[in-house]
């Protein structure tokens, strides 16, 4: 009896939640897009006036472009090596790279600023391997 009751509640919940989710999609998807655009604009505005802590130069929009290019190469390489059906969770850690000195920055939303991204020894090792493979 209890098992049947649980099954009915589960079915009822699914029948109720699924249509609500589908009805809310036209509202939530544009809101997500607006949020992403707003975050990108904040990063760009900050980059235009942010002074690099290493070299003292303004990093500018070039810093974001460099980080985007680097991230695209990393994703492309990972996807080309991953020939299985496994979905990977990739986390971007560098949002800007100073075009003058190469200092890497991560964007902190809470403070709305860039902070120097410490590069772990493991990442340096992987990056060197990637650079060596690109030269071949």
PDB file of C-alpha atoms in Angstrom:
ATOM      1  CA  UNK A   1       0.000   0.000   0.000  1.00  0.00           C
ATOM      2  CA  UNK A   2       2.750   2.449   0.974  1.00  0.00           C
ATOM      3  CA  UNK A   3       4.761   1.513  -2.111  1.00  0.00           C
ATOM      4  CA  UNK A   4       1.760   2.213  -4.364  1.00  0.00           C
ATOM      5  CA  UNK A   5       1.210   5.537  -2.626  1.00  0.00           C
ATOM      6  CA  UNK A   6       4.837   6.556  -3.235  1.00  0.00           C
ATOM      7  CA  UNK A   7       4.580   5.605  -6.914  1.00  0.00           C
ATOM      8  CA  UNK A   8       1.421   7.699  -7.353  1.00  0.00           C
ATOM      9  CA  UNK A   9       3.011  10.698  -5.663  1.00  0.00           C
ATOM     10  CA  UNK A  10       6.114  10.358  -7.832  1.00  0.00           C
ATOM     11  CA  UNK A  11       4.018  10.171 -11.017  1.00  0.00           C
ATOM     12  CA  UNK A  12       1.856  13.092  -9.915  1.00  0.00           C
ATOM     13  CA  UNK A  13       4.930  15.164  -9.090  1.00  0.00           C
ATOM     14  CA  UNK A  14       6.498  14.416 -12.460  1.00  0.00           C
ATOM     15  CA  UNK A  15       3.264  15.210 -14.286  1.00  0.00           C
ATOM     16  CA  UNK A  16       3.047  18.510 -12.419  1.00  0.00           C
ATOM     17  CA  UNK A  17       6.697  19.584 -12.571  1.00  0.00           C
ATOM     18  CA  UNK A  18       7.407  18.777 -16.218  1.00  0.00           C
ATOM     19  CA  UNK A  19       4.747  21.105 -17.720  1.00  0.00           C
ATOM     20  CA  UNK A  20       5.751  23.897 -15.340  1.00  0.00           C
ATOM     21  CA  UNK A  21       9.379  23.485 -16.396  1.00  0.00           C
ATOM     22  CA  UNK A  22       8.420  23.577 -20.087  1.00  0.00           C
ATOM     23  CA  UNK A  23       6.222  26.645 -19.574  1.00  0.00           C
ATOM     24  CA  UNK A  24       9.031  28.509 -17.799  1.00  0.00           C
ATOM     25  CA  UNK A  25      11.661  27.813 -20.492  1.00  0.00           C
ATOM     26  CA  UNK A  26      10.673  30.807 -22.686  1.00  0.00           C
ATOM     27  CA  UNK A  27      11.197  33.060 -19.681  1.00  0.00           C
ATOM     28  CA  UNK A  28      14.343  31.525 -18.200  1.00  0.00           C
ATOM     29  CA  UNK A  29      16.391  31.122 -21.395  1.00  0.00           C
ATOM     30  CA  UNK A  30      16.315  34.842 -22.314  1.00  0.00           C
ATOM     31  CA  UNK A  31      17.125  35.731 -18.704  1.00  0.00           C
ATOM     32  CA  UNK A  32      20.163  33.459 -18.812  1.00  0.00           C
ATOM     33  CA  UNK A  33      21.271  35.102 -22.075  1.00  0.00           C
ATOM     34  CA  UNK A  34      20.854  38.585 -20.611  1.00  0.00           C
ATOM     35  CA  UNK A  35      22.875  37.587 -17.538  1.00  0.00           C
ATOM     36  CA  UNK A  36      25.723  36.229 -19.693  1.00  0.00           C
ATOM     37  CA  UNK A  37      25.840  39.396 -21.820  1.00  0.00           C
ATOM     38  CA  UNK A  38      25.850  41.564 -18.701  1.00  0.00           C
ATOM     39  CA  UNK A  39      28.744  39.583 -17.211  1.00  0.00           C
ATOM     40  CA  UNK A  40      30.730  39.859 -20.458  1.00  0.00           C
ATOM     41  CA  UNK A  41      30.153  43.620 -20.565  1.00  0.00           C
ATOM     42  CA  UNK A  42      31.344  43.966 -16.960  1.00  0.00           C
ATOM     43  CA  UNK A  43      34.532  42.050 -17.749  1.00  0.00           C
ATOM     44  CA  UNK A  44      35.215  44.163 -20.830  1.00  0.00           C
ATOM     45  CA  UNK A  45      34.576  47.422 -19.001  1.00  0.00           C
ATOM     46  CA  UNK A  46      36.875  46.339 -16.193  1.00  0.00           C
ATOM     47  CA  UNK A  47      39.605  45.202 -18.614  1.00  0.00           C
ATOM     48  CA  UNK A  48      39.630  48.614 -20.319  1.00  0.00           C
ATOM     49  CA  UNK A  49      40.678  50.273 -17.056  1.00  0.00           C
ATOM     50  CA  UNK A  50      42.406  47.467 -15.118  1.00  0.00           C
ATOM     51  CA  UNK A  51      46.132  47.964 -14.521  1.00  0.00           C
ATOM     52  CA  UNK A  52      48.310  44.837 -14.530  1.00  0.00           C
ATOM     53  CA  UNK A  53      49.887  44.189 -11.146  1.00  0.00           C
ATOM     54  CA  UNK A  54      53.066  42.816 -12.777  1.00  0.00           C
ATOM     55  CA  UNK A  55      53.929  45.395 -15.449  1.00  0.00           C
ATOM     56  CA  UNK A  56      51.724  48.398 -14.599  1.00  0.00           C
ATOM     57  CA  UNK A  57      50.102  48.604 -18.055  1.00  0.00           C
ATOM     58  CA  UNK A  58      46.357  48.640 -18.749  1.00  0.00           C
ATOM     59  CA  UNK A  59      45.433  45.134 -19.910  1.00  0.00           C
ATOM     60  CA  UNK A  60      42.599  46.226 -22.236  1.00  0.00           C
ATOM     61  CA  UNK A  61      40.273  44.112 -24.349  1.00  0.00           C
ATOM     62  CA  UNK A  62      43.274  42.303 -25.834  1.00  0.00           C
ATOM     63  CA  UNK A  63      43.672  40.464 -22.515  1.00  0.00           C
ATOM     64  CA  UNK A  64      40.198  38.951 -22.761  1.00  0.00           C
ATOM     65  CA  UNK A  65      40.742  38.025 -26.407  1.00  0.00           C
ATOM     66  CA  UNK A  66      44.010  36.252 -25.518  1.00  0.00           C
ATOM     67  CA  UNK A  67      42.313  34.288 -22.735  1.00  0.00           C
ATOM     68  CA  UNK A  68      39.431  33.337 -25.062  1.00  0.00           C
ATOM     69  CA  UNK A  69      41.859  32.098 -27.726  1.00  0.00           C
ATOM     70  CA  UNK A  70      43.823  30.107 -25.165  1.00  0.00           C
ATOM     71  CA  UNK A  71      40.645  28.553 -23.771  1.00  0.00           C
ATOM     72  CA  UNK A  72      39.449  27.632 -27.273  1.00  0.00           C
ATOM     73  CA  UNK A  73      42.738  25.830 -27.944  1.00  0.00           C
ATOM     74  CA  UNK A  74      42.539  23.974 -24.634  1.00  0.00           C
ATOM     75  CA  UNK A  75      38.956  22.839 -25.251  1.00  0.00           C
ATOM     76  CA  UNK A  76      39.749  21.829 -28.829  1.00  0.00           C
ATOM     77  CA  UNK A  77      42.715  19.757 -27.666  1.00  0.00           C
ATOM     78  CA  UNK A  78      40.777  18.063 -24.867  1.00  0.00           C
ATOM     79  CA  UNK A  79      37.858  17.230 -27.149  1.00  0.00           C
ATOM     80  CA  UNK A  80      40.136  15.850 -29.861  1.00  0.00           C
ATOM     81  CA  UNK A  81      41.840  13.571 -27.317  1.00  0.00           C
ATOM     82  CA  UNK A  82      38.529  12.475 -25.773  1.00  0.00           C
ATOM     83  CA  UNK A  83      37.128  10.086 -28.356  1.00  0.00           C
ATOM     84  CA  UNK A  84      34.748   8.403 -25.927  1.00  0.00           C
ATOM     85  CA  UNK A  85      31.159   9.289 -25.189  1.00  0.00           C
ATOM     86  CA  UNK A  86      32.087  10.602 -21.748  1.00  0.00           C
ATOM     87  CA  UNK A  87      30.994  14.172 -21.061  1.00  0.00           C
ATOM     88  CA  UNK A  88      33.713  16.196 -19.405  1.00  0.00           C
ATOM     89  CA  UNK A  89      33.208  19.049 -16.992  1.00  0.00           C
ATOM     90  CA  UNK A  90      35.618  21.806 -17.950  1.00  0.00           C
ATOM     91  CA  UNK A  91      36.265  24.718 -15.617  1.00  0.00           C
ATOM     92  CA  UNK A  92      37.763  27.888 -17.030  1.00  0.00           C
ATOM     93  CA  UNK A  93      40.282  29.394 -14.637  1.00  0.00           C
ATOM     94  CA  UNK A  94      41.808  32.222 -16.693  1.00  0.00           C
ATOM     95  CA  UNK A  95      39.615  35.103 -17.875  1.00  0.00           C
ATOM     96  CA  UNK A  96      42.296  37.589 -18.949  1.00  0.00           C
ATOM     97  CA  UNK A  97      45.968  37.430 -19.935  1.00  0.00           C
ATOM     98  CA  UNK A  98      48.030  40.605 -19.903  1.00  0.00           C
ATOM     99  CA  UNK A  99      49.244  41.192 -23.477  1.00  0.00           C
ATOM    100  CA  UNK A 100      52.359  42.967 -22.184  1.00  0.00           C
ATOM    101  CA  UNK A 101      53.758  40.480 -19.649  1.00  0.00           C
ATOM    102  CA  UNK A 102      51.542  37.378 -19.839  1.00  0.00           C
ATOM    103  CA  UNK A 103      50.221  37.615 -16.276  1.00  0.00           C
ATOM    104  CA  UNK A 104      47.041  35.543 -15.965  1.00  0.00           C
ATOM    105  CA  UNK A 105      43.910  36.800 -14.228  1.00  0.00           C
ATOM    106  CA  UNK A 106      40.712  35.229 -12.971  1.00  0.00           C
ATOM    107  CA  UNK A 107      37.542  37.346 -12.788  1.00  0.00           C
ATOM    108  CA  UNK A 108      35.887  37.463  -9.382  1.00  0.00           C
ATOM    109  CA  UNK A 109      32.198  38.261  -9.740  1.00  0.00           C
ATOM    110  CA  UNK A 110      31.650  39.042  -6.064  1.00  0.00           C
ATOM    111  CA  UNK A 111      34.274  41.799  -6.044  1.00  0.00           C
ATOM    112  CA  UNK A 112      33.964  42.571  -9.775  1.00  0.00           C
ATOM    113  CA  UNK A 113      37.715  42.588 -10.250  1.00  0.00           C
ATOM    114  CA  UNK A 114      40.512  40.530 -11.723  1.00  0.00           C
ATOM    115  CA  UNK A 115      42.844  38.651  -9.395  1.00  0.00           C
ATOM    116  CA  UNK A 116      46.149  37.057 -10.309  1.00  0.00           C
ATOM    117  CA  UNK A 117      45.629  33.394 -11.131  1.00  0.00           C
ATOM    118  CA  UNK A 118      48.227  31.257  -9.451  1.00  0.00           C
ATOM    119  CA  UNK A 119      49.397  28.554 -11.845  1.00  0.00           C
ATOM    120  CA  UNK A 120      49.821  25.178 -10.196  1.00  0.00           C
ATOM    121  CA  UNK A 121      52.954  23.122 -10.961  1.00  0.00           C
ATOM    122  CA  UNK A 122      50.717  20.413 -12.469  1.00  0.00           C
ATOM    123  CA  UNK A 123      49.183  22.929 -14.900  1.00  0.00           C
ATOM    124  CA  UNK A 124      52.618  24.210 -15.898  1.00  0.00           C
ATOM    125  CA  UNK A 125      53.664  20.655 -16.685  1.00  0.00           C
ATOM    126  CA  UNK A 126      50.555  20.061 -18.814  1.00  0.00           C
ATOM    127  CA  UNK A 127      50.927  23.394 -20.581  1.00  0.00           C
ATOM    128  CA  UNK A 128      54.568  22.681 -21.453  1.00  0.00           C
ATOM    129  CA  UNK A 129      53.532  19.345 -22.933  1.00  0.00           C
ATOM    130  CA  UNK A 130      50.861  21.071 -25.014  1.00  0.00           C
ATOM    131  CA  UNK A 131      53.359  23.697 -26.246  1.00  0.00           C
ATOM    132  CA  UNK A 132      55.825  20.962 -27.206  1.00  0.00           C
ATOM    133  CA  UNK A 133      53.128  19.075 -29.136  1.00  0.00           C
ATOM    134  CA  UNK A 134      52.136  22.244 -31.030  1.00  0.00           C
ATOM    135  CA  UNK A 135      55.715  22.702 -32.253  1.00  0.00           C
ATOM    136  CA  UNK A 136      55.805  19.215 -33.763  1.00  0.00           C
TER     137      UNK A 136
END
